[in-house]
CSV table of C-alpha atoms in Angstrom, one decimal:
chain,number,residue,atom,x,y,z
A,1,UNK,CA,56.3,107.1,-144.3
A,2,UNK,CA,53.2,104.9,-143.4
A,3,UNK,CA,54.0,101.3,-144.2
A,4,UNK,CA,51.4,99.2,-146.4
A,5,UNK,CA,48.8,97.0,-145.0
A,6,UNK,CA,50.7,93.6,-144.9
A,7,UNK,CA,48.7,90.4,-145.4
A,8,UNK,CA,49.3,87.4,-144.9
A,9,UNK,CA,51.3,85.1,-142.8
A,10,UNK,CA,54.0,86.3,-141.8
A,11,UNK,CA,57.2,84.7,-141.3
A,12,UNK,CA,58.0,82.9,-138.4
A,13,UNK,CA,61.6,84.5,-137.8
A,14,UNK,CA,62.8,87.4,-139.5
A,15,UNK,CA,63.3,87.6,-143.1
A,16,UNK,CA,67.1,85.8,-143.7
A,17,UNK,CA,67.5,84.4,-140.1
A,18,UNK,CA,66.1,81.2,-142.1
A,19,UNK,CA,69.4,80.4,-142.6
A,20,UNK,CA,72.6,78.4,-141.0
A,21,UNK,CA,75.1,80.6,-142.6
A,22,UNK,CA,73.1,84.1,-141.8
A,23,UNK,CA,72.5,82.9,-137.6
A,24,UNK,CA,76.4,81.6,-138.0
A,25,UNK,CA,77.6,84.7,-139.3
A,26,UNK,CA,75.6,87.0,-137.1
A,27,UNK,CA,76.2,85.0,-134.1
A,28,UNK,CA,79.9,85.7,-134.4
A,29,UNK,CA,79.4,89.3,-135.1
A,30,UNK,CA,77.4,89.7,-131.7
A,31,UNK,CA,79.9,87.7,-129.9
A,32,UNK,CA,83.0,90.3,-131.2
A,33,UNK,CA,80.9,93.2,-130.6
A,34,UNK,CA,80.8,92.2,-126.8
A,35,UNK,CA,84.0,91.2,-126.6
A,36,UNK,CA,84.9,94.7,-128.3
A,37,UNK,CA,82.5,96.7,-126.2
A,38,UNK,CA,83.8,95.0,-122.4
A,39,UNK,CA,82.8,91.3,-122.7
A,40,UNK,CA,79.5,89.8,-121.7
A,41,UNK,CA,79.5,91.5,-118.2
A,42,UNK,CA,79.6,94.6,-119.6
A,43,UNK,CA,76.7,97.2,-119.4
A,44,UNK,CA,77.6,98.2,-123.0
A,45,UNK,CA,77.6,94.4,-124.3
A,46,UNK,CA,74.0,93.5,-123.0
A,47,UNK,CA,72.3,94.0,-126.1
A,48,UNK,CA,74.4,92.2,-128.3
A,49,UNK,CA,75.0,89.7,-125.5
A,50,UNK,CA,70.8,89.2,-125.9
A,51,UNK,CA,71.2,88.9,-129.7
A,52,UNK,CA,73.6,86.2,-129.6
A,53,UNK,CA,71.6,83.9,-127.3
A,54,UNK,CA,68.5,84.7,-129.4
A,55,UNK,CA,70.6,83.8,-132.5
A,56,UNK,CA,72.0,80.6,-130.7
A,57,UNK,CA,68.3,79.6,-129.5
A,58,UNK,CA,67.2,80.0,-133.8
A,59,UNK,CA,70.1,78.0,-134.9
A,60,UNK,CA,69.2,75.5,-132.2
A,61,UNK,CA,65.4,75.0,-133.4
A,62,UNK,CA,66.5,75.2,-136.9
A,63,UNK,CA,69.1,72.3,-136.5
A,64,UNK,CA,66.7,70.5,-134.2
A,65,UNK,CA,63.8,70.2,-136.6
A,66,UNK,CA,66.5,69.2,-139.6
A,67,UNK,CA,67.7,66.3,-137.4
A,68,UNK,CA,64.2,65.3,-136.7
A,69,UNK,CA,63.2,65.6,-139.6
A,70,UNK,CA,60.2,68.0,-139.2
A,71,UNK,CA,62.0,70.2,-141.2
A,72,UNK,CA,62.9,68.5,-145.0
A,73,UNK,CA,66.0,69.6,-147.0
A,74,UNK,CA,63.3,70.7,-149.4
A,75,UNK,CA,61.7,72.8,-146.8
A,76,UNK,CA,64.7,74.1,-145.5
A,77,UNK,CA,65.6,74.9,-149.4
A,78,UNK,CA,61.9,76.9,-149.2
A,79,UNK,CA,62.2,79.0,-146.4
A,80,UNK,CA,65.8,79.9,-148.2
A,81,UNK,CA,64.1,80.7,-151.5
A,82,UNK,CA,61.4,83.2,-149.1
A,83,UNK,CA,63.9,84.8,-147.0
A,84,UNK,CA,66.3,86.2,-150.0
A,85,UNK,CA,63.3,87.1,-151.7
A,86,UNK,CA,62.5,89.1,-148.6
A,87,UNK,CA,66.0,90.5,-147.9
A,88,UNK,CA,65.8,91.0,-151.5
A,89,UNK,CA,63.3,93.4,-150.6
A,90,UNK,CA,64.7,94.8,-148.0
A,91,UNK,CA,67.5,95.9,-150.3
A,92,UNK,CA,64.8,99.4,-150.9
A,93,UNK,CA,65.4,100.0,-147.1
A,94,UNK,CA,67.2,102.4,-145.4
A,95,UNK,CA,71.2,102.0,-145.6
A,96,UNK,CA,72.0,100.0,-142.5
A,97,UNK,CA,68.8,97.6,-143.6
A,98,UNK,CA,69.9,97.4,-146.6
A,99,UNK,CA,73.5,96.8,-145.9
A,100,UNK,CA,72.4,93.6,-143.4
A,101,UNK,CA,70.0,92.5,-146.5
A,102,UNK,CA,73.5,92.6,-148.7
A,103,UNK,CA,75.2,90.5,-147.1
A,104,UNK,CA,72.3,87.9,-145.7
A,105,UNK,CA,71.6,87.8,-149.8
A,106,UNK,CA,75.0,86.7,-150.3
A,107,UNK,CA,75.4,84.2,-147.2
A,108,UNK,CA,72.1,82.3,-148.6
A,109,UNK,CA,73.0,82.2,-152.1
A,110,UNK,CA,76.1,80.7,-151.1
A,111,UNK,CA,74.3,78.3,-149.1
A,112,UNK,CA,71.9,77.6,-151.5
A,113,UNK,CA,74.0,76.9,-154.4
A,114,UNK,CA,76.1,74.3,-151.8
């Protein structure tokens, strides 16, 4: 299928990695996939062994800019709001997209109603 012309800016990271409690709970998913698949030396375990450092690095910048305060509460609460409405979204995708969108949708709610 052709895709529509997208607008717009686009988001700076993708869709619910806006949140804490998504990078939290995807980091540890990566990190028990490699451990599954032959630990991090393993030729198996590189990709998710990349994810998880590029999750790590996310969290990083997202609590860095909190703590400096770059990034507001309010803010933070924003980009929230914009990534469940885009996993929302992404709830029309295929199965596996929509099945990551699932359960990103709950992790933010949850964090957003804390």
């Amino acid at each position: 299928g052709g895709g529509g012309g997208g607008g717009g800016a686009s988001m700076a990271v993708e869709d619910g990695l806006v949140s804490y409690a998504v990078l939290e709970a995807e980091m540890a998913e990566a990190a028990a996939r490699v451990k599954q698949l032959g630990g991090d030396k393993a030729e198996a375990a590189q990709d998710d062994v990349f994810r998880h450092e590029d999750l790590a690095l996310k969290k990083k910048m997202l609590a860095d800019q909190i703590e400096l305060g770059i990034l507001s509460v309010d803010a933070y609460r924003a980009m929230l709001q914009a990534g469940l409405r885009a996993e929302e979204a992404n709830l029309q995708g295929d199965r596996e997209r929509a099945a990551v969108a699932a359960r990103r949708i709950k992790l933010i709610k949850k964090e957003l109603a804390a």
